[in-house]
mmCIF file of C-alpha atoms in Angstrom:
data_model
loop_
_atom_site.group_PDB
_atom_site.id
_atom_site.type_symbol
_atom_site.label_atom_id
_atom_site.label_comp_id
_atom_site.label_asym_id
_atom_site.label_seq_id
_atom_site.Cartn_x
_atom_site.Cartn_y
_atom_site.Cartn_z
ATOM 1 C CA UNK P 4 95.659 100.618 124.652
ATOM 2 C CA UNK P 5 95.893 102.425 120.828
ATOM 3 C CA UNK P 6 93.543 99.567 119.643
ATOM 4 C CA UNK P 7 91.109 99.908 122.850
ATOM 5 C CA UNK P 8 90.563 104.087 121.616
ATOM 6 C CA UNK P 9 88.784 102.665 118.653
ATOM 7 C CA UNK P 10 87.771 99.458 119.775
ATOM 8 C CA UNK P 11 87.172 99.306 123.372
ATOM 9 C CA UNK P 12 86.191 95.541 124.094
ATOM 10 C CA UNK P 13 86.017 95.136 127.658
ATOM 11 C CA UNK P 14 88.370 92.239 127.190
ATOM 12 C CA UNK P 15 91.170 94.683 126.590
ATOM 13 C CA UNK P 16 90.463 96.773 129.433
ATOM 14 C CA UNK P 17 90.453 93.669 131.640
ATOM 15 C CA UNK P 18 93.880 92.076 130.705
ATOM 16 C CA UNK P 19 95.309 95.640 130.171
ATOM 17 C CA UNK P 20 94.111 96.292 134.427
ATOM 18 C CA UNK P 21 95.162 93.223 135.653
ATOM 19 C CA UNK P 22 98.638 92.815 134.062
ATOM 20 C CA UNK P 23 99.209 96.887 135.505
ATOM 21 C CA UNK P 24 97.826 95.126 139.052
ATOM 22 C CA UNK P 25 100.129 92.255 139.051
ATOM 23 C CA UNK P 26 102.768 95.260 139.060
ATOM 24 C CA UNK P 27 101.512 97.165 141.626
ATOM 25 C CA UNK P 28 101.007 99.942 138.413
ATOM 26 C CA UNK P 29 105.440 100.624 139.590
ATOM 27 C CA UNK P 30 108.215 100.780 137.459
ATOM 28 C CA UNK P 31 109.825 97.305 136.614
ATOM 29 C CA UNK P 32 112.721 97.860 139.599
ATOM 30 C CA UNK P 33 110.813 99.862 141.549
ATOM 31 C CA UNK P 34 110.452 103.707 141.922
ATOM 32 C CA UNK P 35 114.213 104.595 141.723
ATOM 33 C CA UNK P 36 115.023 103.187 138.756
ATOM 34 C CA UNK P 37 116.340 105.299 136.054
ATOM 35 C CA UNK P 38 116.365 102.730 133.093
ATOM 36 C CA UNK P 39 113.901 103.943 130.289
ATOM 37 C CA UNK P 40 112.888 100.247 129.641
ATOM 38 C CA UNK P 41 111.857 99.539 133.276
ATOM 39 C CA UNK P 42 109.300 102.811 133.404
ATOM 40 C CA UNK P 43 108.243 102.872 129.551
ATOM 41 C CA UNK P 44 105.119 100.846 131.472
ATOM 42 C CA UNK P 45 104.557 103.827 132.605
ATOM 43 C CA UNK P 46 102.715 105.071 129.481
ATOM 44 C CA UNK P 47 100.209 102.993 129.905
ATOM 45 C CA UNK P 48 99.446 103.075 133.667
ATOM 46 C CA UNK P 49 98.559 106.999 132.984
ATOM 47 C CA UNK P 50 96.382 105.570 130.059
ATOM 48 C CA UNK P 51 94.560 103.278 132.116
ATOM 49 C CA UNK P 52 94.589 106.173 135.222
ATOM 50 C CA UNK P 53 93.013 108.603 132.150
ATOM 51 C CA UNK P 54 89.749 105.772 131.842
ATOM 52 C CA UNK P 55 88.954 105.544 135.578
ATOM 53 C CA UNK P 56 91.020 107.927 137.634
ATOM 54 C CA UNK P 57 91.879 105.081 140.244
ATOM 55 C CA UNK P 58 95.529 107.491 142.208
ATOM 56 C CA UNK P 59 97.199 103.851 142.981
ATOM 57 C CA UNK P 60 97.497 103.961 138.950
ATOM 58 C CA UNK P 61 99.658 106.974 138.282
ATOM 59 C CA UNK P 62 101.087 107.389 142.048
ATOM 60 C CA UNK P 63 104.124 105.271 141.641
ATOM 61 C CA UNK P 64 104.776 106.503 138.042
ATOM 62 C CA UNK P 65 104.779 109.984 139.217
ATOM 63 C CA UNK P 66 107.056 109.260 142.491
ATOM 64 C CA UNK P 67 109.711 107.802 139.846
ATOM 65 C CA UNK P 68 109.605 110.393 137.046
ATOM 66 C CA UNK P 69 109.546 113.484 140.282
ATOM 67 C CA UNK P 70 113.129 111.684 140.958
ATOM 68 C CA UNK P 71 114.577 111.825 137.591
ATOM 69 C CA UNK P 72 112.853 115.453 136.930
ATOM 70 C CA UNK P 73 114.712 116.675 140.290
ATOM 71 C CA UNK P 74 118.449 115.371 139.510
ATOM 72 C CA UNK P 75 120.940 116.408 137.053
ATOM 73 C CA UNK P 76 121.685 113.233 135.517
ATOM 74 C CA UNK P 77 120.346 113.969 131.075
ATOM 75 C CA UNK P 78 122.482 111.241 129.474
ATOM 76 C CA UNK P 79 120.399 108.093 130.520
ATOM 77 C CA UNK P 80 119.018 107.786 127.019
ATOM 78 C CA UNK P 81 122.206 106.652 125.201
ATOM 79 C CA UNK P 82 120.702 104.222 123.456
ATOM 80 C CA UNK P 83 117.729 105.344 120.911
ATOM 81 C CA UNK P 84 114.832 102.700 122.130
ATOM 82 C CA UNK P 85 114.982 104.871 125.366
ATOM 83 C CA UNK P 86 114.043 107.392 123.502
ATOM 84 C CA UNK P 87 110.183 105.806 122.884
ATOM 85 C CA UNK P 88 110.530 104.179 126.542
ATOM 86 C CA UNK P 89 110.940 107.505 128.026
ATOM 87 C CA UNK P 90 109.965 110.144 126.251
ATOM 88 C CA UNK P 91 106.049 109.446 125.937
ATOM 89 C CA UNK P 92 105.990 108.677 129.743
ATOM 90 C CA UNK P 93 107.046 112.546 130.690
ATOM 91 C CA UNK P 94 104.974 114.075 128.215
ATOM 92 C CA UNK P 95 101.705 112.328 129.908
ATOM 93 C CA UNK P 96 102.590 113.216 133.228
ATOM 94 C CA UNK P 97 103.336 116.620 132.215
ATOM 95 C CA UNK P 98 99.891 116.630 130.865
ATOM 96 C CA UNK P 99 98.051 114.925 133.789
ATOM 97 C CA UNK P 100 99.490 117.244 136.151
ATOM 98 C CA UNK P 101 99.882 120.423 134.478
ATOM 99 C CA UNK P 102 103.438 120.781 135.596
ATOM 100 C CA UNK P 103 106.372 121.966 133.074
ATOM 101 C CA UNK P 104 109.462 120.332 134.734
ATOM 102 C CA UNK P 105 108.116 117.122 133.054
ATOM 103 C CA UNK P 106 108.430 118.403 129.584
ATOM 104 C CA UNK P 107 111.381 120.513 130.484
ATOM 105 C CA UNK P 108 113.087 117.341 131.385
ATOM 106 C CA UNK P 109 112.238 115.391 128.587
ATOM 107 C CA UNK P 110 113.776 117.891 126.207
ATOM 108 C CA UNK P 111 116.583 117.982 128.299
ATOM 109 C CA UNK P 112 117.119 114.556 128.032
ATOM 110 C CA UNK P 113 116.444 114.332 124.389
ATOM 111 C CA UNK P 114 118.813 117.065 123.188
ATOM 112 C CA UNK P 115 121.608 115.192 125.135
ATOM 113 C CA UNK P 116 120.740 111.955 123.155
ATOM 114 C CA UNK P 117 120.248 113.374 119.882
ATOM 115 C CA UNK P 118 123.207 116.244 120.186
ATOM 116 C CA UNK P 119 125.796 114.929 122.664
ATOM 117 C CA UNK P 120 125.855 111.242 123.388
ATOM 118 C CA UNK P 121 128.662 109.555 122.056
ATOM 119 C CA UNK P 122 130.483 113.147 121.734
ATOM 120 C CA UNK P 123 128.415 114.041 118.605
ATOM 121 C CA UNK P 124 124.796 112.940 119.325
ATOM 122 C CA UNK P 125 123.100 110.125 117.622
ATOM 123 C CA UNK P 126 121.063 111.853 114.859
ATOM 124 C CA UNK P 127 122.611 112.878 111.693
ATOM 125 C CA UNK P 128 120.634 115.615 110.605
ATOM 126 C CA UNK P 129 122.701 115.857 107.083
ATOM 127 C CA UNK P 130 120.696 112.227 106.983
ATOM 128 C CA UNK P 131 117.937 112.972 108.976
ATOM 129 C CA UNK P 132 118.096 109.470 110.506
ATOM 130 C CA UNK P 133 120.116 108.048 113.968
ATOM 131 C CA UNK P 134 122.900 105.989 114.628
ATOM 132 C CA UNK P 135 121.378 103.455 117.586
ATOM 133 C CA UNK P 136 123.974 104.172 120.175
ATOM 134 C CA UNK P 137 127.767 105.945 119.821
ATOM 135 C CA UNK P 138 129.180 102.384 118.813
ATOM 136 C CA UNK P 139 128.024 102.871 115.225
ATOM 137 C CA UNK P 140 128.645 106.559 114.738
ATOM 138 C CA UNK P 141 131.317 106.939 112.222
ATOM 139 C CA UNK P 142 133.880 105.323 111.377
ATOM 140 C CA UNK P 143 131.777 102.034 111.626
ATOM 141 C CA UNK P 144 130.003 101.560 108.203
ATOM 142 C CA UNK P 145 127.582 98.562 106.650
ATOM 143 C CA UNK P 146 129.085 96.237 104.302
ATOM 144 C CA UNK P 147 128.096 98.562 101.542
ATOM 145 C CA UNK P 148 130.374 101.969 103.158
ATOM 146 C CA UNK P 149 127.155 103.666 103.705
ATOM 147 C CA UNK P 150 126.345 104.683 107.746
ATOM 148 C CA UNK P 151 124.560 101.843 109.945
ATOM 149 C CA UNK P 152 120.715 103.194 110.514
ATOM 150 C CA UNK P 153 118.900 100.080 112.145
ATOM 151 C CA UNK P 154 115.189 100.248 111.239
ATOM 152 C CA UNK P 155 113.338 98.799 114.624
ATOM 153 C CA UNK P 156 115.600 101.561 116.152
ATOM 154 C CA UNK P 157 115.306 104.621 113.670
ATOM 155 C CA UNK P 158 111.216 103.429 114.361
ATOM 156 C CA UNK P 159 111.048 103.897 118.165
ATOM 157 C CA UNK P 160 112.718 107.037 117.892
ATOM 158 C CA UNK P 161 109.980 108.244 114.859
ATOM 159 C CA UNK P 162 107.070 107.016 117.470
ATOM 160 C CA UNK P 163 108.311 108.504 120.111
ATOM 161 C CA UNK P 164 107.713 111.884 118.267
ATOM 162 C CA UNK P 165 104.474 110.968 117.482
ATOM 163 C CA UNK P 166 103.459 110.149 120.589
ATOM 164 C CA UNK P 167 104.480 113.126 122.323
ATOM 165 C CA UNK P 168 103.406 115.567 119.618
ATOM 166 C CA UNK P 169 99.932 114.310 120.677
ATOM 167 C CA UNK P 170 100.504 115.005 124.043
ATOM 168 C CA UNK P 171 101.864 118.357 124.338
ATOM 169 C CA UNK P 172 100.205 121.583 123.168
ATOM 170 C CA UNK P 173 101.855 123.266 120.255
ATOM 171 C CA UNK P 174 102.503 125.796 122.135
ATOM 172 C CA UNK P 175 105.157 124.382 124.223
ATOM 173 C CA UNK P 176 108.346 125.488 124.018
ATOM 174 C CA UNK P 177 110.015 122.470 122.294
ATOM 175 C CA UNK P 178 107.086 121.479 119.749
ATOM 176 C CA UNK P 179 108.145 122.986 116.464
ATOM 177 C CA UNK P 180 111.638 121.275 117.613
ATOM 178 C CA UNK P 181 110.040 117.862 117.509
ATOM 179 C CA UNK P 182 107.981 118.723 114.991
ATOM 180 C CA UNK P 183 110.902 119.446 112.200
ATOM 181 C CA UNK P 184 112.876 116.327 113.529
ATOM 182 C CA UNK P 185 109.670 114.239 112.611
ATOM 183 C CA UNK P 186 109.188 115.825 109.310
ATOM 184 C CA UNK P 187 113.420 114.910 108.815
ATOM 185 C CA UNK P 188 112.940 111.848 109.468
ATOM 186 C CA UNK P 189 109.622 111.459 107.388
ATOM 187 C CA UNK P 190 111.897 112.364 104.582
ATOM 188 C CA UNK P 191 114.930 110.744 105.095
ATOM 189 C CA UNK P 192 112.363 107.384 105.828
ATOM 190 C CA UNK P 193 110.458 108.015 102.141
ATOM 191 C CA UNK P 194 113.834 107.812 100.269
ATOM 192 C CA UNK P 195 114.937 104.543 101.513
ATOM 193 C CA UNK P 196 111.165 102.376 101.328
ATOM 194 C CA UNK P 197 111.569 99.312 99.539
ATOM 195 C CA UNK P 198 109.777 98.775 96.135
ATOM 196 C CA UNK P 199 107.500 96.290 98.369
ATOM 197 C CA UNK P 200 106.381 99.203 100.530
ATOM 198 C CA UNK P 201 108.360 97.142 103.219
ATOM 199 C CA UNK P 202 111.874 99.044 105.167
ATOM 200 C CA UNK P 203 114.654 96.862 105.369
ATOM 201 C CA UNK P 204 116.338 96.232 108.869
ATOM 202 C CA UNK P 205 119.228 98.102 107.390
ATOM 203 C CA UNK P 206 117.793 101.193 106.243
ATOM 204 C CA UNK P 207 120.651 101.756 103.882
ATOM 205 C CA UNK P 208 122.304 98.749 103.070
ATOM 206 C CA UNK P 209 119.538 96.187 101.440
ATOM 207 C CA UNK P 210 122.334 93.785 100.829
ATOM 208 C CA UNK P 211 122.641 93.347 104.816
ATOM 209 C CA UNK P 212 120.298 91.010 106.037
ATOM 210 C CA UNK P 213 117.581 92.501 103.328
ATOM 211 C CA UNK P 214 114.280 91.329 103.328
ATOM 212 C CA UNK P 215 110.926 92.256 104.258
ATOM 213 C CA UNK P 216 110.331 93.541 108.238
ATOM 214 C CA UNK P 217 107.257 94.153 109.927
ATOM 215 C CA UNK P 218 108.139 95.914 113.268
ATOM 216 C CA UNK P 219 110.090 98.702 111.710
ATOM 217 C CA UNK P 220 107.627 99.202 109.016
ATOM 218 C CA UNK P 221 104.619 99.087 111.262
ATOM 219 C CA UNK P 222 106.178 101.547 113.195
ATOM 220 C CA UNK P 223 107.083 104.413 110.070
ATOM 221 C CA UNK P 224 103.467 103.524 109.053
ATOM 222 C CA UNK P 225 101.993 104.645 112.200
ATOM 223 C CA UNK P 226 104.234 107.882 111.992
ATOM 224 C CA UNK P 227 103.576 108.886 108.447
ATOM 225 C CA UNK P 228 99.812 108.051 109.101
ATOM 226 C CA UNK P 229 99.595 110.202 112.305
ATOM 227 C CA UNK P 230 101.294 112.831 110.201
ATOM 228 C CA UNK P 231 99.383 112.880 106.995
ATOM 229 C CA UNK P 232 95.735 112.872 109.696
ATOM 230 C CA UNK P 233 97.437 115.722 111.520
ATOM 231 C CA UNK P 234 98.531 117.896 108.779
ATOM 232 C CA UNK P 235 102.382 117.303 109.140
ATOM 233 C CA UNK P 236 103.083 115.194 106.261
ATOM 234 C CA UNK P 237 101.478 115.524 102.681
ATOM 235 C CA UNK P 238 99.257 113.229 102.145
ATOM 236 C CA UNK P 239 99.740 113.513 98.315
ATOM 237 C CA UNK P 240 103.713 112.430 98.744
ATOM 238 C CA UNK P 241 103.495 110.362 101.803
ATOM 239 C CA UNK P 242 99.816 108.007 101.611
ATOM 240 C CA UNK P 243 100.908 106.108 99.033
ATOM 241 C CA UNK P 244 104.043 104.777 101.502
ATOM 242 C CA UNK P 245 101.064 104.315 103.946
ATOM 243 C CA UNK P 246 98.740 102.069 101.802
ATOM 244 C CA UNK P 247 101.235 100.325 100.249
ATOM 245 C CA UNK P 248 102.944 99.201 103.235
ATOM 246 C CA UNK P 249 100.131 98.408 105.141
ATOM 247 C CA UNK P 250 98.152 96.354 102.577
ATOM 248 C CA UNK P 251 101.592 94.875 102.428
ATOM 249 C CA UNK P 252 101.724 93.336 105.970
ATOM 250 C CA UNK P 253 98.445 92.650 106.040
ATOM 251 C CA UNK P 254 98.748 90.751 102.732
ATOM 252 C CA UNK P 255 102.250 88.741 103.555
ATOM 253 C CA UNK P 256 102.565 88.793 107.502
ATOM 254 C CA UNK P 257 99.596 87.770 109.411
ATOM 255 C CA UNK P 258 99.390 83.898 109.898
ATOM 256 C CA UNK P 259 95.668 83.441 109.030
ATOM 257 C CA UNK P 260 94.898 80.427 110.868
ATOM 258 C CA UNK P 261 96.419 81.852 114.544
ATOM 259 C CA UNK P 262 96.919 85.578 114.046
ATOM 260 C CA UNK P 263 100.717 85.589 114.525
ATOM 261 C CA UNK P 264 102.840 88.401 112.597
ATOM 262 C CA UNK P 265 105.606 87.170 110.333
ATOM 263 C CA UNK P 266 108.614 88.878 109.033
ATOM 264 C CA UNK P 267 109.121 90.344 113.310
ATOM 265 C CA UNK P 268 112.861 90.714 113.997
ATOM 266 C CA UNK P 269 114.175 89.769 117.124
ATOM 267 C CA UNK P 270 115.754 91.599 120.160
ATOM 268 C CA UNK P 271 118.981 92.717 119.213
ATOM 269 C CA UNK P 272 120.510 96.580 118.384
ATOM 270 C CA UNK P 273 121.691 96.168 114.568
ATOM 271 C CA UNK P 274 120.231 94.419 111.320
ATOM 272 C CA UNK P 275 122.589 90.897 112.101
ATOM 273 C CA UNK P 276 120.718 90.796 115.275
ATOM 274 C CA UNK P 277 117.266 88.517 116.041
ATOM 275 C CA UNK P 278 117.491 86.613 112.438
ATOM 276 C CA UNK P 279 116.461 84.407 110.601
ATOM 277 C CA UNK P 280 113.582 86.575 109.869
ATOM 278 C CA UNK P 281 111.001 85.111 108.278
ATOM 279 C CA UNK P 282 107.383 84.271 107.784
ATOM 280 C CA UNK P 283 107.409 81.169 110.104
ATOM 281 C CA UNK P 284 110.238 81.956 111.963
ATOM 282 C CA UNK P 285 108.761 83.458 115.358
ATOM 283 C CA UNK P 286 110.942 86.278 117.487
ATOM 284 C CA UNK P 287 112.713 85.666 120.917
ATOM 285 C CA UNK P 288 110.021 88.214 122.333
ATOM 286 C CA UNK P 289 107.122 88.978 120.418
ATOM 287 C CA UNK P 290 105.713 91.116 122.347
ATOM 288 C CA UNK P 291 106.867 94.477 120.776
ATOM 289 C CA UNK P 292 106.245 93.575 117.192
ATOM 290 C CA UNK P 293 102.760 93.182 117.999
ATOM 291 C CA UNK P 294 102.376 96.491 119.836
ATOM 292 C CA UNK P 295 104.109 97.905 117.013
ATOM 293 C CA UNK P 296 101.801 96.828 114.149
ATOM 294 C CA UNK P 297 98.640 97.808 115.904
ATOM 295 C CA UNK P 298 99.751 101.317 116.658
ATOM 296 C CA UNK P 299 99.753 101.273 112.700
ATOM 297 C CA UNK P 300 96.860 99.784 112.344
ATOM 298 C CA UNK P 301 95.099 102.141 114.355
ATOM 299 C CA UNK P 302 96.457 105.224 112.602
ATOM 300 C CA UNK P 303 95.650 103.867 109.761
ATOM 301 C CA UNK P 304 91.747 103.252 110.810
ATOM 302 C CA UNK P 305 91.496 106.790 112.063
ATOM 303 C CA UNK P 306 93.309 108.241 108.985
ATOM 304 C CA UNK P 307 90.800 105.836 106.597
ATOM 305 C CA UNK P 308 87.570 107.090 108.274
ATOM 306 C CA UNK P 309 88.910 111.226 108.472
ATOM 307 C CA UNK P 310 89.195 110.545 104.509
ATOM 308 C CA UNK P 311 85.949 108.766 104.449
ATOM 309 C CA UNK P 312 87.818 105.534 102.429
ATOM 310 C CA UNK P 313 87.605 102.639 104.685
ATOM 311 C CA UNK P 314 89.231 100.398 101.615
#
């Protein structure tokens, strides 16, 4: 759907409507489900309701999120993925329907995850970077003593900002909130980039499964280049992480001869998890890694063409 807003082949629109049909445009489990990964479809039923207003699009999406909205529950995030498979979801519907318990909700919910899960919350903000669920909060360390920050993870978390930062006005209560955790992060991302321009999969432990990684580094380039085109992040201190990482990628990860992405780590929760990665060596499920380099690229094409450089 990111690569559709500057490329709209009709191709994309057709596969996009008919996988969101073969779903009957509901939740994965059905309207009562209160797992982030079963509604982070969600997102992109309200993107596809946005291009031709069809109700049966956004109806069962909105019947879900009215039932978490209207119950007490806040601690269903506990793991930081749900943070991205959530979080974007509430801020759309807040903005399709004008109503605030939607965004109310969703910083309900994210508070709880980043201040209280696990009995401290799951960001360090003396790091600026999150632990990806309360089994590695302190004491569990990397093989080097330093905290565990898994890069896919610390990545859906730093898109999920992004992506509801472009949703909600900046006048809504919460935005300055998410807008200083993004800039945090931003910071505590630029001082552990590789030399390469690539992240490793442990942010702060190179010796740990080190290597190049494309679906955490697609996913802090599409942050730092949403910042830099929206006036967040200094584009003097933070576009040369952009370029470099991106003509990385491009240069060492795309299999010319069938477009499949190298260097993708599998599913998993910490850096041991979903390896070998490698050039050849293709993920468990794809899918994700994928998603996550063309959100990059397409912050990356708007940011090129608002400079005027399309090098």
């Amino acid at each position: 759907m990111a690569l559709y807003t500057i490329h709209p082949r009709q191709e994309y629109f057709d596969y996009t409507y008919k996988w969101g049909d073969y779903h009957k445009w509901t939740p994965r489990n059905g309207v009562t489900t209160r797992d982030a990964d079963d509604y982070c479809c969600s997102q992109t039923y309200i993107d596809m309701y946005r291009i031709t207003h069809e109700w049966k699009m956004i109806q069962p999406a909105k019947v879900n999120f009215n039932m978490i909205v209207s119950t007490p529950q806040c601690g269903d995030w506990w793991w930081i993925d749900a943070i991205q498979m959530g979080m974007p979801g509430l801020a759309k519907m807040g903005v399709e329907t004008g109503e605030q318990k939607y965004w109310d909700k969703m910083w309900e919910m994210y508070q709880h995850t980043r201040n209280i899960e696990g009995g401290k919350g799951l960001f360090n903000i003396k790091e600026g970077l999150w632990w990806r669920d309360h089994d590695f909060d302190p004491p569990y360390k990397e093989p080097n003593g330093k905290n565990c920050y898994w890069s896919r993870g610390n990545g859906w978390v730093y898109a999920a900002l992004v992506r509801v930062l472009d949703e909600i006005p900046a006048s809504e209560t919460h935005y300055q909130d998410y807008v200083n955790d993004f800039v945090a992060m931003s910071k505590a991302l630029k001082a552990c980039v590789r030399k390469d321009g690539y992240w490793n999969v442990s942010l702060h432990d190179e010796s740990n499964f080190g290597g190049k990684e494309t679906s955490g580094t697609s996913l802090f380039v599409y942050g730092m280049a949403w910042g830099i085109r929206k006036g967040i992040l200094d584009a003097k201190e933070y576009m040369p992480l952009v370029e470099k990482a991106w003509k990385a990628m491009v240069a060492d990860c795309i299999h010319p001869e069938n477009g499949m992405l190298g260097f993708v780590q599998g599913t998993g929760k910490e850096p041991k998890d979903g390896q070998p990665v490698s050039y050849e060596n293709a993920p468990d499920f794809e899918d994700y890694g994928i998603g996550c380099f063309l959100l990059a690229g397409t912050e990356v094409y708007k940011l090129a063409y608002k400079s005027g450089s399309t090098k």
